[in-house]
XYZ file of C-alpha atoms in Angstrom:
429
model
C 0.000 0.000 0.000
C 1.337 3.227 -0.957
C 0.956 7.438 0.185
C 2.157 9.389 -1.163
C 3.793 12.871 1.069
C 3.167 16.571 -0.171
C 6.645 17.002 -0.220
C 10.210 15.295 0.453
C 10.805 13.143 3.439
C 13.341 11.342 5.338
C 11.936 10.760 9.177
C 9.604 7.729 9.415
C 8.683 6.195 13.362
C 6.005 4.073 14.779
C 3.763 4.962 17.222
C 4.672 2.506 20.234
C 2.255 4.491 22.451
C -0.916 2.126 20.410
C -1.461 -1.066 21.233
C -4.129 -1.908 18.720
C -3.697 -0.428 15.432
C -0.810 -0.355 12.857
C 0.664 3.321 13.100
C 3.373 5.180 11.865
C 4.856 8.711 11.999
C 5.817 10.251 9.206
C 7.249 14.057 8.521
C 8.067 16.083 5.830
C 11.666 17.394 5.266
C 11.674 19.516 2.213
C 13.270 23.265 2.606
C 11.909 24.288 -0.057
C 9.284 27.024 0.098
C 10.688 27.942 3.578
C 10.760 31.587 5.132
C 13.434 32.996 6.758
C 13.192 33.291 10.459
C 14.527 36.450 11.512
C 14.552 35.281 15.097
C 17.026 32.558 14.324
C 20.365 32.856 16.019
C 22.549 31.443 13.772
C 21.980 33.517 10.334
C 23.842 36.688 9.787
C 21.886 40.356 9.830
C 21.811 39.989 5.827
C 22.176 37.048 4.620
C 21.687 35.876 1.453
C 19.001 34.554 -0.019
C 20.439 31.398 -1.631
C 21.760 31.137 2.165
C 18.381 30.909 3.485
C 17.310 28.033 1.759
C 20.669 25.903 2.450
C 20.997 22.333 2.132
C 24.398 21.085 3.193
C 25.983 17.643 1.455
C 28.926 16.304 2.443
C 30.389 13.457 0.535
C 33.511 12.187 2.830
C 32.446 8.425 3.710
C 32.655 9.438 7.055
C 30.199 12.426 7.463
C 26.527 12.776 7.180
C 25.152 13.818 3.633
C 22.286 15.345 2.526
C 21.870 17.110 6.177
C 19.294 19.574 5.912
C 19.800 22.677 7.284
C 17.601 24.941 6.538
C 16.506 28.736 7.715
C 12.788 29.623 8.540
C 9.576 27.998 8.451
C 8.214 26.342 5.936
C 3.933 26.857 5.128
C 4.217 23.127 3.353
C 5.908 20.869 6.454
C 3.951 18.383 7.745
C 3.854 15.622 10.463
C 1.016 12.666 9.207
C 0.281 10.385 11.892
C -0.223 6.875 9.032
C -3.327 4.128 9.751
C -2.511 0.895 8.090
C -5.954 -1.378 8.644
C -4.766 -4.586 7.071
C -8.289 -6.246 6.168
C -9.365 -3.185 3.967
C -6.007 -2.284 2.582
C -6.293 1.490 3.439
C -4.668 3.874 4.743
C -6.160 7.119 6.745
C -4.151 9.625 8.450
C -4.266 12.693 10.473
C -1.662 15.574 9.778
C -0.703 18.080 11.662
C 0.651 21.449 10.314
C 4.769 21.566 11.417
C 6.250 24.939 11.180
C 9.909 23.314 10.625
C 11.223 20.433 8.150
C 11.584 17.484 10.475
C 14.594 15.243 10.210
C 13.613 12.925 12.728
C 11.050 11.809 14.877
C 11.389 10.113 18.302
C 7.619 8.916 19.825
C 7.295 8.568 23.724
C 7.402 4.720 24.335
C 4.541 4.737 26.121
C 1.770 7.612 25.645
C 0.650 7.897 21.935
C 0.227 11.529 21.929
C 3.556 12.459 22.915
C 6.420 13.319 19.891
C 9.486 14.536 19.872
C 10.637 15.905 16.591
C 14.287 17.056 15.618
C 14.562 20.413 13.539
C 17.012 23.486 12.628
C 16.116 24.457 15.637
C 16.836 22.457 18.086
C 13.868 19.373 19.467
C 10.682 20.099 19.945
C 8.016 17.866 22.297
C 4.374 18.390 21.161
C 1.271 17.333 22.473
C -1.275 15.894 19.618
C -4.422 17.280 19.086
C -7.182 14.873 18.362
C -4.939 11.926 17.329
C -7.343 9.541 17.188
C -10.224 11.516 15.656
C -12.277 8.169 14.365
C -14.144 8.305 11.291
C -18.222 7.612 11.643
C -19.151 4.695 10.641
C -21.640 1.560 11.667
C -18.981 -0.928 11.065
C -16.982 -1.254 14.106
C -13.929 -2.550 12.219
C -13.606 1.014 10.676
C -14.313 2.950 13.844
C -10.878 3.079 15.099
C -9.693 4.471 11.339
C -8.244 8.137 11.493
C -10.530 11.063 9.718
C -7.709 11.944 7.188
C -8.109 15.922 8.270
C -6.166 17.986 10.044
C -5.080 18.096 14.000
C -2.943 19.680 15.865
C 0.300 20.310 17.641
C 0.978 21.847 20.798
C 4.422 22.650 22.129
C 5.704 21.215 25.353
C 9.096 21.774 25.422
C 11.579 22.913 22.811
C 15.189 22.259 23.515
C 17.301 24.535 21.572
C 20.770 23.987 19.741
C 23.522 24.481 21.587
C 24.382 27.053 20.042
C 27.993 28.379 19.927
C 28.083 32.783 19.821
C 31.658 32.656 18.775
C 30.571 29.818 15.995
C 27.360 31.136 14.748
C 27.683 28.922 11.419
C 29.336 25.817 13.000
C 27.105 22.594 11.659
C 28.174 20.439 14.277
C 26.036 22.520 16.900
C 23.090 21.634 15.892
C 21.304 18.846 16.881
C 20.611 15.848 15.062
C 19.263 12.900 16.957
C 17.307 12.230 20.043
C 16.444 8.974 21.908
C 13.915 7.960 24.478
C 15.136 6.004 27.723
C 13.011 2.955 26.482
C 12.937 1.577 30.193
C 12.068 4.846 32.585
C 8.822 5.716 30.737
C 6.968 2.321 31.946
C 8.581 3.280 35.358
C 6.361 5.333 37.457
C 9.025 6.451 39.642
C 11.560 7.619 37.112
C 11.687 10.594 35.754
C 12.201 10.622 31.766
C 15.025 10.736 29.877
C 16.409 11.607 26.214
C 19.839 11.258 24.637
C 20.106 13.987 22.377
C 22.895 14.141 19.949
C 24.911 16.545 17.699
C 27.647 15.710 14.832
C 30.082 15.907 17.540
C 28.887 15.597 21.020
C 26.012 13.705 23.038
C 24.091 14.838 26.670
C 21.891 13.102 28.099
C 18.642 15.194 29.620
C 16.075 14.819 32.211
C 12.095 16.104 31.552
C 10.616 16.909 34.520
C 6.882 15.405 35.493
C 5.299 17.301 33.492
C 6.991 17.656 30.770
C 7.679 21.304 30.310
C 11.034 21.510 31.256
C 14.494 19.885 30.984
C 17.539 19.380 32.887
C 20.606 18.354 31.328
C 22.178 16.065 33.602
C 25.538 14.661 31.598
C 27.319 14.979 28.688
C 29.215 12.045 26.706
C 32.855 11.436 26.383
C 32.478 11.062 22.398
C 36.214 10.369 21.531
C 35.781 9.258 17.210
C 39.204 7.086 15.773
C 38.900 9.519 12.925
C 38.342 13.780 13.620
C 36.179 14.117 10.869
C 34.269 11.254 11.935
C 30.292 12.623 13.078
C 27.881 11.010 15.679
C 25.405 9.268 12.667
C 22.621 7.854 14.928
C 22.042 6.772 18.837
C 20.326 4.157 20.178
C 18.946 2.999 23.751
C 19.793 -0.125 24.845
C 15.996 -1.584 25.621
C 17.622 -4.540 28.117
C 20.022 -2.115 30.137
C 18.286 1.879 30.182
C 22.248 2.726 31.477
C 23.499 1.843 28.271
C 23.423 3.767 25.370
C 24.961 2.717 21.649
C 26.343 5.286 19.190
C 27.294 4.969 15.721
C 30.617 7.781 15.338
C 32.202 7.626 11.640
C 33.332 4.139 10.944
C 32.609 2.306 14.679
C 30.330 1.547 17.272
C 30.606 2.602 20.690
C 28.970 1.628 24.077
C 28.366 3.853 26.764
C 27.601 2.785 30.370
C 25.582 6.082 32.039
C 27.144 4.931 35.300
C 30.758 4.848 34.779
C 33.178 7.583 33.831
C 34.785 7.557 31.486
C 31.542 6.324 30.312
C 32.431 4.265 27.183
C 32.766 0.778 27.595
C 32.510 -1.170 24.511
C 34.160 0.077 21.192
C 33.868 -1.726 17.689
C 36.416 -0.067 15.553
C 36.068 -0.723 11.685
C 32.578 -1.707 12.292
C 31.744 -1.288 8.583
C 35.003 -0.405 5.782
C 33.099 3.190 5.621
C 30.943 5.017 8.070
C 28.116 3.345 9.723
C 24.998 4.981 9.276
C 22.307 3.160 11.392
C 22.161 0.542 14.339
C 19.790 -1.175 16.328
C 19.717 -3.092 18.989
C 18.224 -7.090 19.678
C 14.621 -6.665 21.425
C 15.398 -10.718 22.733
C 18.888 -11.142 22.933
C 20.729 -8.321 25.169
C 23.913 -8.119 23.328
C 23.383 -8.385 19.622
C 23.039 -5.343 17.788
C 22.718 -5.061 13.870
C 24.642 -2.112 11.831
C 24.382 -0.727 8.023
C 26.927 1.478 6.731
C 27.769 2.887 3.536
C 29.636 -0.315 2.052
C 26.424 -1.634 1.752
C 26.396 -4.301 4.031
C 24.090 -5.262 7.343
C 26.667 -6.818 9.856
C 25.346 -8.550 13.428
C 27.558 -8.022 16.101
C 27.608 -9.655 19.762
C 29.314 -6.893 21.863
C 30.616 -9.301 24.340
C 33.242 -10.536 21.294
C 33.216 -7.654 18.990
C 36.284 -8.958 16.815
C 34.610 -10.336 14.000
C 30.646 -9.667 13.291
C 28.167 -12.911 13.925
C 26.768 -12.417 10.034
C 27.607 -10.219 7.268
C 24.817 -9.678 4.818
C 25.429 -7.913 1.244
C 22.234 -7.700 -0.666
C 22.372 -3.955 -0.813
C 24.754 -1.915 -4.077
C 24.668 0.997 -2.291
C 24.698 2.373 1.642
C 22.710 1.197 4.077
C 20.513 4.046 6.016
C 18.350 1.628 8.057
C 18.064 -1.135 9.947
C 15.557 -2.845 12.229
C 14.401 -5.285 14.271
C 11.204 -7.198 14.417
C 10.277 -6.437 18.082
C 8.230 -9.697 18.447
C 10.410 -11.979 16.517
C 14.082 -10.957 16.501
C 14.718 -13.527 12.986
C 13.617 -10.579 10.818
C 15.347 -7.879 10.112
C 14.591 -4.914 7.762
C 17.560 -2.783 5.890
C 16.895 0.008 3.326
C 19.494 1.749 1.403
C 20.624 4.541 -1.534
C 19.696 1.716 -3.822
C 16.055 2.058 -3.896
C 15.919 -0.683 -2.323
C 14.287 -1.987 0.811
C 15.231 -5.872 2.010
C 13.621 -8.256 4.516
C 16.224 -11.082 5.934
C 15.747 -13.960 8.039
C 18.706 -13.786 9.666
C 17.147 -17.341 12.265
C 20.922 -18.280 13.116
C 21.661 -15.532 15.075
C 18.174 -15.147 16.657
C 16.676 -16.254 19.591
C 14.569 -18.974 17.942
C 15.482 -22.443 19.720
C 18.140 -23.908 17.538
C 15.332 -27.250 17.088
C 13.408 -25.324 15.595
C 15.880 -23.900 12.717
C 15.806 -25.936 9.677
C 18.749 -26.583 7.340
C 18.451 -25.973 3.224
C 18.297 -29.775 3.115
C 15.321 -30.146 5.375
C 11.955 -29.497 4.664
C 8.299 -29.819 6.228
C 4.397 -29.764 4.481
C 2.618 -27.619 6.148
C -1.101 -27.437 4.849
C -2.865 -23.959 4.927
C -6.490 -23.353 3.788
C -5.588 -26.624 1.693
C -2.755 -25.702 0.390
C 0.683 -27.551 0.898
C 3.577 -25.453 0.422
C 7.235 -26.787 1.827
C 8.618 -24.190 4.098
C 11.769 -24.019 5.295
C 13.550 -21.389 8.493
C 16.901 -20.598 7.354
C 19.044 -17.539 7.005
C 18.098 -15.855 3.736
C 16.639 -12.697 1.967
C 12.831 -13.383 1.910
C 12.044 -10.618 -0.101
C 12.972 -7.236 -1.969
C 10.921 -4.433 -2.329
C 11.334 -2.284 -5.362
C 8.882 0.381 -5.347
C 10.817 3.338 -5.155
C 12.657 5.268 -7.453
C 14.767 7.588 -4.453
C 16.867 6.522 -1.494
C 15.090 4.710 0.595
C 16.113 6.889 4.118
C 14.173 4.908 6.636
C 11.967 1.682 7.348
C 10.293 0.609 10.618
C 8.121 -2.326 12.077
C 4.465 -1.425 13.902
C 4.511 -1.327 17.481
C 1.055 -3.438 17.440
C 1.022 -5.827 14.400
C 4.652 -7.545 13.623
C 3.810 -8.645 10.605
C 3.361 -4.795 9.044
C 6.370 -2.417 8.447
C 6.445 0.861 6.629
C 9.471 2.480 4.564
C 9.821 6.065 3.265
C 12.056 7.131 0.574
C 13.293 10.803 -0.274
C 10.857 11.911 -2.250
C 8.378 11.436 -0.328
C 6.951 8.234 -0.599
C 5.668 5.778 1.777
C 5.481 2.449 1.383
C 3.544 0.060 4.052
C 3.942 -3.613 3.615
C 3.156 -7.107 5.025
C 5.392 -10.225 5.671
C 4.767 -12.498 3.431
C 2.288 -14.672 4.158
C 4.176 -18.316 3.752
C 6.869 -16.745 5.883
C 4.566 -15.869 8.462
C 3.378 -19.145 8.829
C 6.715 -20.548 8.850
C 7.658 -19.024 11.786
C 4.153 -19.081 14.037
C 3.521 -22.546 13.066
């Protein structure tokens, strides 16, 4: 099933907050069209106009590319909260009007109408207005649908850019990612916490109880092999809330919250070139998959990080994303700069009992609605989807239905699919 965004796109999340339906985030990303904020610190008195509208590229293997960076608000940016409802094969949505391109998205793990989104600006943590807006309608199994119109957004909390007087144009201080403590939002006595991250340097902040202000509490020792080398994504450890993983150039690094200095694990060389995403094992504690730009998805235990568990090359072109199926950790989802989006079955290396993993050479009959297929569990590409014609920035499983993921390529085109169905029976049967 396919949408299709009013304009270019590259931040794509699901909504972990809902339990029952198939929902994703989804944001717009395109500078174009924007107006230039006079309030913003970090433009000089005159400017120029072909400043205003800046998009910066890098291409050194070890730097982020395409980083938008743009100057003012922009009438056309949007952040569409996606319903996927399998049996009809629709989708409805609800957007809300976003003053800023968005270049990422970070949900609250566990209230649905809480959303952090990462922009020129700094972070932003909005409230949503009439999320789940349902659609009338006698049939109950349409009642939960959104009303495809518009809601709306208000602000919580912004968390500016650290921004630098003496460096007004410096890149590096803005920020690029931000992370939810997984762990402390399901805990009613902890307070919760983000990672936020910029090209060069990591804190970690506390939100007070109600959520309208923030306390930075540390900051990260982020020592890269390589100077050039930037901070390309962070992610929470959802086993261990002290530990946090960062991607930095070419390696992975470990942090443990509670020890100084606080990294702890480092895989240097992760990937030839610069690693661009990560994620970590929802069953298995240490096993974390990376994608980097020589096109390959590598599994690493970080107990033995000398050599990666499996190395998986069905991509021509870099990797941008990677994830895990949060129900069963066997498939894995990688898009890349090759159009391309790929679902493995990577069963070796899961947490499936080894019994129950079948060699090429073994087969069973299972019957189905009478109809006997021979299916087999073993470590293989299941399938490749080709829809898109732009890089394919970011793809993500639903919180509620592991069977349904969602992918959204650069110009602005989402893409929701379902395992297929042999596959699916292959592994609940």
């Amino acid at each position: 099933m396919s949408f299709t965004l009013p304009a270019q796109a590259r931040a794509l999340a699901p909504q972990p907050g809902e339990a029952d339906r198939a929902r994703f985030f989804v944001a717009t990303a395109s500078v174009f069209g924007a107006v230039p904020d006079p309030l913003d610190p970090t433009l000089p008195a005159a400017a120029p106009e072909s400043v205003h509208n800046e998009v910066s590229c890098h291409t050194s293997p070890y730097t982020s590319t395409h980083s938008l960076t743009p100057h003012g608000n922009n009438p056309n940016a949007q952040l569409l909260l996606l319903d996927y409802d399998e049996d009809l094969n629709e989708i409805s949505t609800q957007a809300f009007p976003h003053a800023r391109p968005v270049s990422r998205i970070a949900p609250a793990p566990d209230k649905a109408d809480l959303v952090f989104t990462v922009h020129d600006r700094g972070a932003s943590l909005w409230l949503l207005g009439a999320p789940d807006e349902q659609v009338p309608s006698s049939n109950p199994a349409q009642a939960e649908k959104l009303a495809n119109s518009n809601g709306t957004l208000s602000e919580l909390l912004n968390i500016p850019n650290p921004y630098d007087p003496q460096k007004p144009r410096q890149r590096q201080q803005r920020l690029q990612f931000l992370a939810w403590d997984p762990v402390a939002g399901a805990r009613s006595s902890a307070a919760a916490r983000v990672i936020l991250a910029t090209q060069k340097s990591a804190y970690l902040h506390t939100l007070d109880r109600f959520l309208s202000t923030t306390t930075p509490t540390q900051s990260l020792d982020i020592k890269p092999s390589d100077d050039y080398a930037d901070i390309q994504c962070v992610d929470w450890n959802p086993h261990n809330s002290d530990v946090v993983c960062l991607a930095v150039g070419a390696d992975v690094l470990l942090y443990d919250l509670r020890a100084s200095p606080n990294e702890s694990v480092r895989i240097p060389f992760a990937h030839d070139q610069c690693v661009r995403d990560l994620d970590h094992n929802p069953n298995k504690p240490y096993h974390i998959a990376t994608g980097g730009n020589d096109g390959r998805v590598r599994i690493w235990d970080t107990r033995n990080c000398k050599m990666p568990l499996k190395d998986i090359t069905h991509h021509t072109h870099w990797v941008w994303s990677v994830d895990y199926n949060r129900f069963h950790d066997q498939l894995i989802l990688s898009s890349g700069s090759d159009c391309l989006v790929n679902l493995h079955n990577v069963v070796s290396v899961s947490s499936t009992p080894w019994g129950l993993i079948r060699s090429l050479d073994d087969g069973f009959e299972d019957r189905i609605d009478g109809v006997t297929d021979e299916i087999k569990q073993t470590d293989e590409l299941i399938a490749t989807y080709r829809e898109f014609e732009d890089s394919v920035y970011a793809v993500a499983w639903s919180s509620a239905d592991p069977w349904i993921f969602a992918s959204v390529s650069f110009d602005g085109h989402v893409n929701i699919n379902v395992v297929p169905r042999d596959v699916k029976y292959s592994i609940i049967l």
